[in-house]
Structures are given as structure tokens and as C-alpha cells.
PDB file of C-alpha atoms in Angstrom:
ATOM      1  CA  MET B  22      16.724-130.707  66.151  1.00 44.00           C
ATOM      2  CA  SER B  23      14.245-127.967  67.105  1.00 47.00           C
ATOM      3  CA  LYS B  24      10.586-128.570  66.349  1.00 56.00           C
ATOM      4  CA  ARG B  25       9.003-126.165  63.865  1.00 64.00           C
ATOM      5  CA  LYS B  26       6.617-123.782  65.561  1.00 74.00           C
ATOM      6  CA  GLN B  27       2.996-124.487  64.644  1.00 81.00           C
ATOM      7  CA  LYS B  28       1.507-121.653  62.623  1.00 96.00           C
ATOM      8  CA  GLU B  29      -2.051-120.506  63.230  1.00 97.00           C
ATOM      9  CA  VAL B  30      -3.204-120.182  59.621  1.00 98.00           C
ATOM     10  CA  LEU B  31      -3.419-122.521  56.652  1.00 98.00           C
ATOM     11  CA  VAL B  32      -3.924-120.848  53.267  1.00 98.00           C
ATOM     12  CA  ILE B  33      -5.788-123.279  50.994  1.00 98.00           C
ATOM     13  CA  ILE B  34      -5.563-122.753  47.229  1.00 98.00           C
ATOM     14  CA  PRO B  35      -7.671-124.960  44.928  1.00 98.00           C
ATOM     15  CA  ALA B  36      -5.985-125.088  41.517  1.00 98.00           C
ATOM     16  CA  TYR B  37      -6.986-126.483  38.141  1.00 97.00           C
ATOM     17  CA  ASN B  38      -4.688-125.807  35.175  1.00 97.00           C
ATOM     18  CA  GLU B  39      -3.265-122.596  36.649  1.00 97.00           C
ATOM     19  CA  GLU B  40       0.357-122.838  35.458  1.00 97.00           C
ATOM     20  CA  LYS B  41       0.166-119.307  34.012  1.00 96.00           C
ATOM     21  CA  ASN B  42      -0.980-117.728  37.268  1.00 96.00           C
ATOM     22  CA  ILE B  43       0.045-119.747  40.282  1.00 97.00           C
ATOM     23  CA  THR B  44       3.757-118.876  40.296  1.00 97.00           C
ATOM     24  CA  HIS B  45       2.997-115.204  40.941  1.00 96.00           C
ATOM     25  CA  VAL B  46       0.485-116.092  43.668  1.00 97.00           C
ATOM     26  CA  LEU B  47       2.965-118.363  45.451  1.00 98.00           C
ATOM     27  CA  GLU B  48       5.774-115.795  45.166  1.00 98.00           C
ATOM     28  CA  GLN B  49       3.603-113.288  47.010  1.00 97.00           C
ATOM     29  CA  LEU B  50       2.640-115.827  49.673  1.00 98.00           C
ATOM     30  CA  GLU B  51       6.329-116.544  50.277  1.00 98.00           C
ATOM     31  CA  SER B  52       6.913-113.056  51.677  1.00 97.00           C
ATOM     32  CA  PRO B  53       8.242-113.031  55.278  1.00 97.00           C
ATOM     33  CA  GLU B  54       5.085-111.228  56.453  1.00 97.00           C
ATOM     34  CA  ILE B  55       2.796-114.042  55.293  1.00 98.00           C
ATOM     35  CA  GLN B  56       5.151-116.877  56.222  1.00 97.00           C
ATOM     36  CA  SER B  57       5.364-115.599  59.789  1.00 97.00           C
ATOM     37  CA  PHE B  58       1.824-116.819  60.498  1.00 98.00           C
ATOM     38  CA  ALA B  59       0.656-118.999  57.582  1.00 98.00           C
ATOM     39  CA  ASP B  60       1.442-122.199  55.720  1.00 98.00           C
ATOM     40  CA  VAL B  61       0.262-122.836  52.164  1.00 98.00           C
ATOM     41  CA  LEU B  62      -1.608-125.897  50.896  1.00 98.00           C
ATOM     42  CA  VAL B  63      -2.326-126.243  47.174  1.00 98.00           C
ATOM     43  CA  MET B  64      -5.148-128.601  46.195  1.00 98.00           C
ATOM     44  CA  ASN B  65      -4.318-129.603  42.620  1.00 98.00           C
ATOM     45  CA  ASP B  66      -7.609-130.843  41.179  1.00 97.00           C
ATOM     46  CA  ALA B  67      -6.180-133.190  38.502  1.00 97.00           C
ATOM     47  CA  SER B  68      -4.586-130.430  36.427  1.00 97.00           C
ATOM     48  CA  TYR B  69      -3.063-131.626  33.163  1.00 97.00           C
ATOM     49  CA  ASP B  70      -0.681-128.670  32.807  1.00 97.00           C
ATOM     50  CA  ARG B  71       2.434-127.877  34.912  1.00 97.00           C
ATOM     51  CA  THR B  72       0.557-126.696  38.021  1.00 98.00           C
ATOM     52  CA  ASN B  73       1.645-129.781  39.962  1.00 97.00           C
ATOM     53  CA  TRP B  74       5.351-129.367  39.174  1.00 98.00           C
ATOM     54  CA  ILE B  75       5.409-125.628  39.829  1.00 98.00           C
ATOM     55  CA  VAL B  76       4.058-126.145  43.354  1.00 98.00           C
ATOM     56  CA  LYS B  77       6.479-129.009  44.025  1.00 97.00           C
ATOM     57  CA  ASP B  78       9.441-126.934  42.863  1.00 97.00           C
ATOM     58  CA  ARG B  79       8.479-124.185  45.317  1.00 97.00           C
ATOM     59  CA  LYS B  80       8.321-126.698  48.207  1.00 96.00           C
ATOM     60  CA  HIS B  81       4.735-126.037  49.267  1.00 97.00           C
ATOM     61  CA  VAL B  82       2.412-128.739  50.603  1.00 97.00           C
ATOM     62  CA  LEU B  83       0.570-130.247  47.655  1.00 98.00           C
ATOM     63  CA  VAL B  84      -2.367-132.638  47.329  1.00 98.00           C
ATOM     64  CA  THR B  85      -3.115-133.864  43.797  1.00 97.00           C
ATOM     65  CA  HIS B  86      -6.408-135.484  42.848  1.00 97.00           C
ATOM     66  CA  VAL B  87      -6.240-138.341  40.355  1.00 95.00           C
ATOM     67  CA  PHE B  88      -9.612-137.252  38.944  1.00 95.00           C
ATOM     68  CA  ASN B  89     -11.143-133.785  38.739  1.00 96.00           C
ATOM     69  CA  LEU B  90     -13.466-133.621  41.755  1.00 95.00           C
ATOM     70  CA  GLY B  91     -14.519-129.976  41.591  1.00 94.00           C
ATOM     71  CA  TYR B  92     -13.826-126.789  43.506  1.00 95.00           C
ATOM     72  CA  GLY B  93     -15.872-127.689  46.582  1.00 96.00           C
ATOM     73  CA  SER B  94     -14.329-131.128  47.007  1.00 96.00           C
ATOM     74  CA  ALA B  95     -10.846-129.640  46.740  1.00 97.00           C
ATOM     75  CA  LEU B  96     -11.644-127.168  49.514  1.00 98.00           C
ATOM     76  CA  GLN B  97     -13.284-129.757  51.742  1.00 97.00           C
ATOM     77  CA  LEU B  98     -10.266-132.054  51.584  1.00 97.00           C
ATOM     78  CA  GLY B  99      -8.143-129.041  52.491  1.00 98.00           C
ATOM     79  CA  TYR B 100     -10.385-128.446  55.521  1.00 98.00           C
ATOM     80  CA  LYS B 101      -9.827-132.021  56.639  1.00 98.00           C
ATOM     81  CA  TYR B 102      -6.077-131.495  56.356  1.00 98.00           C
ATOM     82  CA  ALA B 103      -6.334-128.295  58.430  1.00 98.00           C
ATOM     83  CA  ILE B 104      -8.237-130.093  61.198  1.00 97.00           C
ATOM     84  CA  ARG B 105      -5.789-133.011  61.257  1.00 97.00           C
ATOM     85  CA  ARG B 106      -2.856-130.587  61.435  1.00 97.00           C
ATOM     86  CA  ASP B 107      -4.538-128.521  64.158  1.00 97.00           C
ATOM     87  CA  TYR B 108      -4.608-125.143  62.423  1.00 98.00           C
ATOM     88  CA  ARG B 109      -6.641-122.482  64.194  1.00 98.00           C
ATOM     89  CA  TYR B 110      -7.731-120.638  61.036  1.00 98.00           C
ATOM     90  CA  VAL B 111      -8.098-121.292  57.334  1.00 98.00           C
ATOM     91  CA  ILE B 112      -7.934-118.655  54.622  1.00 98.00           C
ATOM     92  CA  GLN B 113      -9.052-119.840  51.200  1.00 98.00           C
ATOM     93  CA  MET B 114      -8.093-118.057  48.009  1.00 98.00           C
ATOM     94  CA  ASP B 115      -8.025-118.708  44.270  1.00 97.00           C
ATOM     95  CA  ALA B 116      -4.966-119.631  42.224  1.00 97.00           C
ATOM     96  CA  ASP B 117      -5.752-117.352  39.282  1.00 95.00           C
ATOM     97  CA  GLY B 118      -4.349-114.123  40.716  1.00 95.00           C
ATOM     98  CA  GLN B 119      -7.689-112.388  41.235  1.00 95.00           C
ATOM     99  CA  HIS B 120      -7.322-112.457  45.023  1.00 97.00           C
ATOM    100  CA  ASP B 121      -4.545-110.069  45.997  1.00 97.00           C
ATOM    101  CA  VAL B 122      -2.310-111.492  48.709  1.00 98.00           C
ATOM    102  CA  CYS B 123      -2.394-108.121  50.507  1.00 97.00           C
ATOM    103  CA  ASN B 124      -5.816-109.231  51.797  1.00 98.00           C
ATOM    104  CA  ILE B 125      -4.426-112.196  53.743  1.00 98.00           C
ATOM    105  CA  PRO B 126      -3.065-110.288  56.793  1.00 98.00           C
ATOM    106  CA  LYS B 127      -6.256-108.222  56.952  1.00 98.00           C
ATOM    107  CA  ILE B 128      -8.428-111.345  56.986  1.00 98.00           C
ATOM    108  CA  TYR B 129      -6.205-112.881  59.673  1.00 98.00           C
ATOM    109  CA  GLU B 130      -6.482-109.812  61.879  1.00 98.00           C
ATOM    110  CA  SER B 131     -10.257-109.694  61.374  1.00 98.00           C
ATOM    111  CA  LEU B 132     -10.602-113.333  62.439  1.00 98.00           C
ATOM    112  CA  LYS B 133      -8.872-112.508  65.723  1.00 98.00           C
ATOM    113  CA  ALA B 134     -10.608-109.172  66.394  1.00 98.00           C
ATOM    114  CA  ALA B 135     -13.469-109.277  68.907  1.00 96.00           C
ATOM    115  CA  ASP B 136     -16.541-107.067  68.607  1.00 93.00           C
ATOM    116  CA  ASP B 137     -18.034-104.962  71.403  1.00 92.00           C
ATOM    117  CA  ALA B 138     -19.651-108.079  72.871  1.00 93.00           C
ATOM    118  CA  GLY B 139     -16.342-109.937  72.909  1.00 95.00           C
ATOM    119  CA  ASN B 140     -17.209-112.254  70.007  1.00 96.00           C
ATOM    120  CA  THR B 141     -14.806-113.016  67.170  1.00 98.00           C
ATOM    121  CA  PRO B 142     -16.049-113.868  63.648  1.00 98.00           C
ATOM    122  CA  ASP B 143     -16.573-117.439  62.559  1.00 98.00           C
ATOM    123  CA  ILE B 144     -16.261-116.391  58.917  1.00 98.00           C
ATOM    124  CA  VAL B 145     -14.654-113.315  57.345  1.00 98.00           C
ATOM    125  CA  LEU B 146     -15.734-112.495  53.789  1.00 98.00           C
ATOM    126  CA  ALA B 147     -13.438-110.352  51.649  1.00 98.00           C
ATOM    127  CA  SER B 148     -15.848-108.213  49.639  1.00 98.00           C
ATOM    128  CA  ARG B 149     -15.381-106.666  46.202  1.00 97.00           C
ATOM    129  CA  PHE B 150     -18.284-104.286  46.733  1.00 96.00           C
ATOM    130  CA  MET B 151     -17.785-102.470  50.035  1.00 97.00           C
ATOM    131  CA  LYS B 152     -16.587 -98.930  50.542  1.00 95.00           C
ATOM    132  CA  GLY B 153     -12.820 -99.223  50.551  1.00 95.00           C
ATOM    133  CA  SER B 154     -12.728-102.156  48.098  1.00 96.00           C
ATOM    134  CA  SER B 155     -10.795-101.789  44.854  1.00 94.00           C
ATOM    135  CA  ALA B 156     -12.771-101.143  41.661  1.00 91.00           C
ATOM    136  CA  TYR B 157     -14.111-104.389  40.233  1.00 90.00           C
ATOM    137  CA  HIS B 158     -15.957-104.864  36.944  1.00 85.00           C
ATOM    138  CA  SER B 159     -18.174-107.829  36.069  1.00 86.00           C
ATOM    139  CA  SER B 160     -20.666-108.842  33.385  1.00 87.00           C
ATOM    140  CA  GLY B 161     -24.374-108.008  33.477  1.00 91.00           C
ATOM    141  CA  VAL B 162     -25.279-111.639  34.173  1.00 91.00           C
ATOM    142  CA  LYS B 163     -22.943-111.767  37.158  1.00 91.00           C
ATOM    143  CA  ARG B 164     -24.196-108.448  38.527  1.00 93.00           C
ATOM    144  CA  PHE B 165     -27.763-109.759  38.308  1.00 95.00           C
ATOM    145  CA  ALA B 166     -26.716-112.931  40.145  1.00 95.00           C
ATOM    146  CA  TYR B 167     -24.980-110.955  42.898  1.00 96.00           C
ATOM    147  CA  GLN B 168     -28.094-108.848  43.453  1.00 97.00           C
ATOM    148  CA  LEU B 169     -30.398-111.876  43.403  1.00 97.00           C
ATOM    149  CA  PHE B 170     -28.352-113.659  46.050  1.00 98.00           C
ATOM    150  CA  ARG B 171     -28.090-110.505  48.180  1.00 98.00           C
ATOM    151  CA  VAL B 172     -31.860-110.156  48.177  1.00 98.00           C
ATOM    152  CA  MET B 173     -32.426-113.827  49.020  1.00 98.00           C
ATOM    153  CA  ILE B 174     -30.026-113.657  51.963  1.00 98.00           C
ATOM    154  CA  ARG B 175     -31.471-110.391  53.274  1.00 98.00           C
ATOM    155  CA  VAL B 176     -35.115-111.553  53.015  1.00 98.00           C
ATOM    156  CA  VAL B 177     -34.423-114.813  54.858  1.00 98.00           C
ATOM    157  CA  THR B 178     -31.798-113.756  57.422  1.00 98.00           C
ATOM    158  CA  GLY B 179     -32.067-109.971  57.648  1.00 98.00           C
ATOM    159  CA  ARG B 180     -28.358-109.600  56.861  1.00 98.00           C
ATOM    160  CA  HIS B 181     -26.998-107.477  54.039  1.00 98.00           C
ATOM    161  CA  ILE B 182     -24.049-109.289  52.494  1.00 98.00           C
ATOM    162  CA  THR B 183     -22.459-107.139  49.797  1.00 98.00           C
ATOM    163  CA  ASP B 184     -20.482-109.949  48.135  1.00 98.00           C
ATOM    164  CA  PRO B 185     -22.260-113.293  48.599  1.00 97.00           C
ATOM    165  CA  THR B 186     -20.104-115.061  45.994  1.00 96.00           C
ATOM    166  CA  THR B 187     -16.628-114.105  47.170  1.00 97.00           C
ATOM    167  CA  GLY B 188     -14.171-117.002  47.173  1.00 95.00           C
ATOM    168  CA  LEU B 189     -11.707-115.157  49.402  1.00 98.00           C
ATOM    169  CA  GLN B 190     -12.694-116.083  52.932  1.00 98.00           C
ATOM    170  CA  GLY B 191     -11.274-116.649  56.384  1.00 98.00           C
ATOM    171  CA  LEU B 192     -12.700-119.373  58.629  1.00 98.00           C
ATOM    172  CA  ASN B 193     -12.168-120.146  62.289  1.00 98.00           C
ATOM    173  CA  ARG B 194     -11.609-123.686  63.488  1.00 97.00           C
ATOM    174  CA  ARG B 195     -15.204-124.545  64.355  1.00 95.00           C
ATOM    175  CA  THR B 196     -16.371-123.471  60.900  1.00 97.00           C
ATOM    176  CA  VAL B 197     -13.627-125.533  59.260  1.00 97.00           C
ATOM    177  CA  LEU B 198     -14.566-128.512  61.425  1.00 96.00           C
ATOM    178  CA  TYR B 199     -18.227-128.246  60.435  1.00 96.00           C
ATOM    179  CA  TYR B 200     -17.416-127.869  56.740  1.00 97.00           C
ATOM    180  CA  SER B 201     -15.076-130.865  56.868  1.00 96.00           C
ATOM    181  CA  LYS B 202     -17.872-133.240  57.823  1.00 93.00           C
ATOM    182  CA  TYR B 203     -19.983-135.261  55.411  1.00 90.00           C
ATOM    183  CA  ASN B 204     -22.985-133.523  53.849  1.00 89.00           C
ATOM    184  CA  HIS B 205     -22.178-130.103  55.344  1.00 94.00           C
ATOM    185  CA  TYR B 206     -20.526-128.568  52.294  1.00 96.00           C
ATOM    186  CA  ASP B 207     -21.381-128.210  48.607  1.00 94.00           C
ATOM    187  CA  ASP B 208     -18.832-130.315  46.722  1.00 89.00           C
ATOM    188  CA  LYS B 209     -19.213-128.367  43.466  1.00 86.00           C
ATOM    189  CA  TYR B 210     -20.004-124.662  43.955  1.00 88.00           C
ATOM    190  CA  PRO B 211     -19.892-123.648  47.628  1.00 95.00           C
ATOM    191  CA  ASP B 212     -20.840-120.006  47.482  1.00 96.00           C
ATOM    192  CA  ALA B 213     -23.881-117.932  48.501  1.00 98.00           C
ATOM    193  CA  ASN B 214     -25.597-121.167  49.555  1.00 98.00           C
ATOM    194  CA  MET B 215     -22.952-121.727  52.243  1.00 98.00           C
ATOM    195  CA  ILE B 216     -23.300-118.148  53.489  1.00 98.00           C
ATOM    196  CA  MET B 217     -27.055-118.617  53.757  1.00 98.00           C
ATOM    197  CA  GLN B 218     -26.555-121.922  55.591  1.00 97.00           C
ATOM    198  CA  MET B 219     -24.122-120.548  58.136  1.00 97.00           C
ATOM    199  CA  LEU B 220     -26.188-117.437  58.827  1.00 98.00           C
ATOM    200  CA  LEU B 221     -29.242-119.604  59.467  1.00 97.00           C
ATOM    201  CA  LEU B 222     -27.157-121.779  61.783  1.00 96.00           C
ATOM    202  CA  GLY B 223     -26.227-118.715  63.815  1.00 96.00           C
ATOM    203  CA  LEU B 224     -22.584-118.251  62.932  1.00 96.00           C
ATOM    204  CA  ASN B 225     -20.971-114.833  63.155  1.00 97.00           C
ATOM    205  CA  ILE B 226     -20.103-113.582  59.648  1.00 98.00           C
ATOM    206  CA  LYS B 227     -18.172-110.379  59.013  1.00 98.00           C
ATOM    207  CA  GLU B 228     -17.332-108.607  55.755  1.00 98.00           C
ATOM    208  CA  ILE B 229     -14.256-106.508  55.070  1.00 98.00           C
ATOM    209  CA  PRO B 230     -13.271-104.578  51.926  1.00 98.00           C
ATOM    210  CA  ALA B 231     -10.834-106.342  49.605  1.00 98.00           C
ATOM    211  CA  VAL B 232      -8.442-105.730  46.739  1.00 97.00           C
ATOM    212  CA  MET B 233      -9.172-107.979  43.766  1.00 96.00           C
ATOM    213  CA  HIS B 234      -8.077-108.093  40.140  1.00 92.00           C
ATOM    214  CA  PRO B 235      -9.580-109.428  36.907  1.00 84.00           C
ATOM    215  CA  ARG B 236      -8.205-112.704  35.576  1.00 70.00           C
ATOM    216  CA  THR B 237      -5.578-112.010  32.912  1.00 69.00           C
ATOM    217  CA  GLN B 238      -4.590-115.524  31.834  1.00 66.00           C
ATOM    218  CA  GLY B 239      -6.162-118.975  31.687  1.00 54.00           C
ATOM    219  CA  VAL B 240      -9.828-119.916  31.569  1.00 56.00           C
ATOM    220  CA  SER B 241     -12.300-119.105  34.347  1.00 53.00           C
ATOM    221  CA  MET B 242     -14.684-121.790  35.588  1.00 51.00           C
ATOM    222  CA  HIS B 243     -17.404-119.141  35.035  1.00 49.00           C
ATOM    223  CA  SER B 244     -16.650-118.416  31.359  1.00 52.00           C
ATOM    224  CA  GLY B 245     -19.068-118.619  28.408  1.00 52.00           C
ATOM    225  CA  LEU B 246     -22.597-119.705  29.328  1.00 60.00           C
ATOM    226  CA  LYS B 247     -21.426-121.086  32.663  1.00 79.00           C
ATOM    227  CA  PRO B 248     -22.471-117.966  34.641  1.00 84.00           C
ATOM    228  CA  VAL B 249     -26.116-118.557  33.623  1.00 91.00           C
ATOM    229  CA  MET B 250     -25.982-122.225  34.602  1.00 92.00           C
ATOM    230  CA  TYR B 251     -24.167-121.316  37.799  1.00 92.00           C
ATOM    231  CA  MET B 252     -26.818-118.726  38.725  1.00 94.00           C
ATOM    232  CA  MET B 253     -29.641-121.229  38.205  1.00 95.00           C
ATOM    233  CA  ARG B 254     -27.871-123.947  40.164  1.00 95.00           C
ATOM    234  CA  MET B 255     -27.028-121.568  43.027  1.00 97.00           C
ATOM    235  CA  PHE B 256     -30.596-120.225  43.151  1.00 97.00           C
ATOM    236  CA  PHE B 257     -32.020-123.712  43.690  1.00 97.00           C
ATOM    237  CA  SER B 258     -29.201-124.649  46.056  1.00 97.00           C
ATOM    238  CA  ILE B 259     -30.037-121.639  48.250  1.00 98.00           C
ATOM    239  CA  LEU B 260     -33.700-122.658  48.221  1.00 97.00           C
ATOM    240  CA  ALA B 261     -32.689-126.180  49.273  1.00 97.00           C
ATOM    241  CA  VAL B 262     -30.733-124.731  52.221  1.00 97.00           C
ATOM    242  CA  ILE B 263     -33.732-122.648  53.286  1.00 97.00           C
ATOM    243  CA  PHE B 264     -36.094-125.630  53.145  1.00 97.00           C
ATOM    244  CA  ARG B 265     -33.645-127.922  54.942  1.00 95.00           C
ATOM    245  CA  ILE B 266     -33.044-125.556  57.853  1.00 96.00           C
ATOM    246  CA  LYS B 267     -36.124-123.319  58.086  1.00 95.00           C
ATOM    247  CA  ILE B 268     -38.893-125.662  56.963  1.00 94.00           C
ATOM    248  CA  PHE B 269     -37.815-129.227  57.679  1.00 93.00           C
ATOM    249  CA  LYS B 270     -35.467-128.410  60.595  1.00 92.00           C
ATOM    250  CA  ILE B 271     -32.985-131.035  59.409  1.00 90.00           C
ATOM    251  CA  ASP B 272     -30.103-128.826  60.536  1.00 87.00           C
ATOM    252  CA  THR B 273     -30.472-126.389  63.439  1.00 85.00           C
ATOM    253  CA  LYS B 274     -28.300-124.191  65.627  1.00 84.00           C
ATOM    254  CA  GLU B 275     -28.654-126.775  68.376  1.00 81.00           C
ATOM    255  CA  SER B 276     -27.598-129.685  66.144  1.00 80.00           C
ATOM    256  CA  LEU B 277     -24.533-127.741  64.987  1.00 83.00           C
ATOM    257  CA  SER B 278     -23.516-127.031  68.558  1.00 80.00           C
ATOM    258  CA  ASP B 279     -24.090-130.641  69.648  1.00 76.00           C
ATOM    259  CA  GLU B 280     -22.093-132.050  66.751  1.00 72.00           C
ATOM    260  CA  LEU B 281     -19.121-129.763  67.286  1.00 74.00           C
ATOM    261  CA  HIS B 282     -19.035-130.541  71.008  1.00 67.00           C
ATOM    262  CA  LYS B 283     -18.796-134.274  70.243  1.00 64.00           C
ATOM    263  CA  THR B 284     -15.503-133.808  68.413  1.00 57.00           C
TER     264      THR B 284
END
């Protein structure tokens, strides 16, 4: 029996009650183009609908939490799986259909593409707000949050990140390894705070334009008053990152390098 060739990419999809959306997402990921370089892992965060059975029926790798642990915990467990299985890259995307699968090959190519200095990105962010991105509409509260986080990142790091809250990202192995370790990743809402952290730690972050769609079915984790609470929580989380790295020097570029070399 021939051994299956190891693929370079693991696509991680956190899912919570996404039975109305996830079938379409998985159908797109099952195209020969995507399957030629990527496997799919669905992190079912204790859904009580048919999400679990839909993924099983389609024969994708599935991890189901007994209790709802949150978006960040689902991703972090996926990172641990990717490290154990020796994947070179991770691409994370949502299960609700907002992240068009056409972005996956572009993120993969960007992760492998070296700049003029010969460096490849550690993180590739798929942006809704760059020239070349598809039109994307959001509420006033969300637009205010995006701008607030952009300003915070630019003031502290000097980098202009157009979409600091994008959930569609590509990560190289050393980023995945760092995120997989205890206390290196927000277990609830990893977002602009993680971008701030990794910029301060000296990682190479690149943005590319993306095609995204509005959610058409199901309930978003940012519905109702949640965007306001999310913005407040993220604001203080970003401040905590700044104090931890810039003021108290608890994490530094040197400590990141030392820790990754130990593994």
C-alpha cells in the first residue's frame, strides 16, 4: 500500500452551529485545486445542530469539543494538530461562508513568495479593505472598531494594517508553533491583539486583497450588542499586549527566538 503524500497546508475551520453554511464551504474546499496541496480540519466547538454529522459524512478530519470553549481555543487546538502532523502552513477560515475559498490558493502562494530581501511572510492577512478586495459593507460600530485598531497598531508599530480583524489568515510553521504554546494565544477573541503581538515580536506580516461575502444564514458571534463588547474587550487586550511586550518586557523578540529553537 502506497503512503499518502504529506500535504503542505492544513485548512482549519472553527465551527459552531454552522449546519446551514458549512456544506457549501466544504464543497468548495473539495475541489481538485485545493485538495492538491491542502487538507481540511474542522474544529466543531460543541455545536448542537448537525454540523458534526455533515463534516463526518464528507469524510473530513473532525475534532468535536464536549463543551463550547470559544473561537480561540478551537483554533489553538487546531494549531497543535498541525504541529503534530508536521504541516508546513496553516490557513484558517470561517465556516459561515464569508471567506471565499478562492482566497486559499492566493494565501498559499503568498506564504511561499519571498520579498526582495529573500524573506517569506510569517503571517498573511487576507484583507477586506485593500485595493483589489471585493466590496464589503459593515456597521458603523464595526467601522469605528476597525479604524481604532488600525490607529493603535500604526502608532505603536509604525505599520499600516488595513484589516486588523480579518479571520482569514495564513501562517507559517514557526507562527503556528508559537501560537500552539500555552499563554501565547487569546483563547476567546484572537484578532487585532494577535497582530499587534506578532508585529512587536518582529514577525513578518503581509496583507493581500481578498474576496469576502456577508453572512446569509445563521447567527454571527458579533451580532446584537456583541460588537460593542468585542470592541471594548479588544481595546484593553491590545493595551495588555503593549504593556507586556513594550513596558514590562515579558515577551521579546529574543525570547520568541530562543523558545522556538528549543523545539
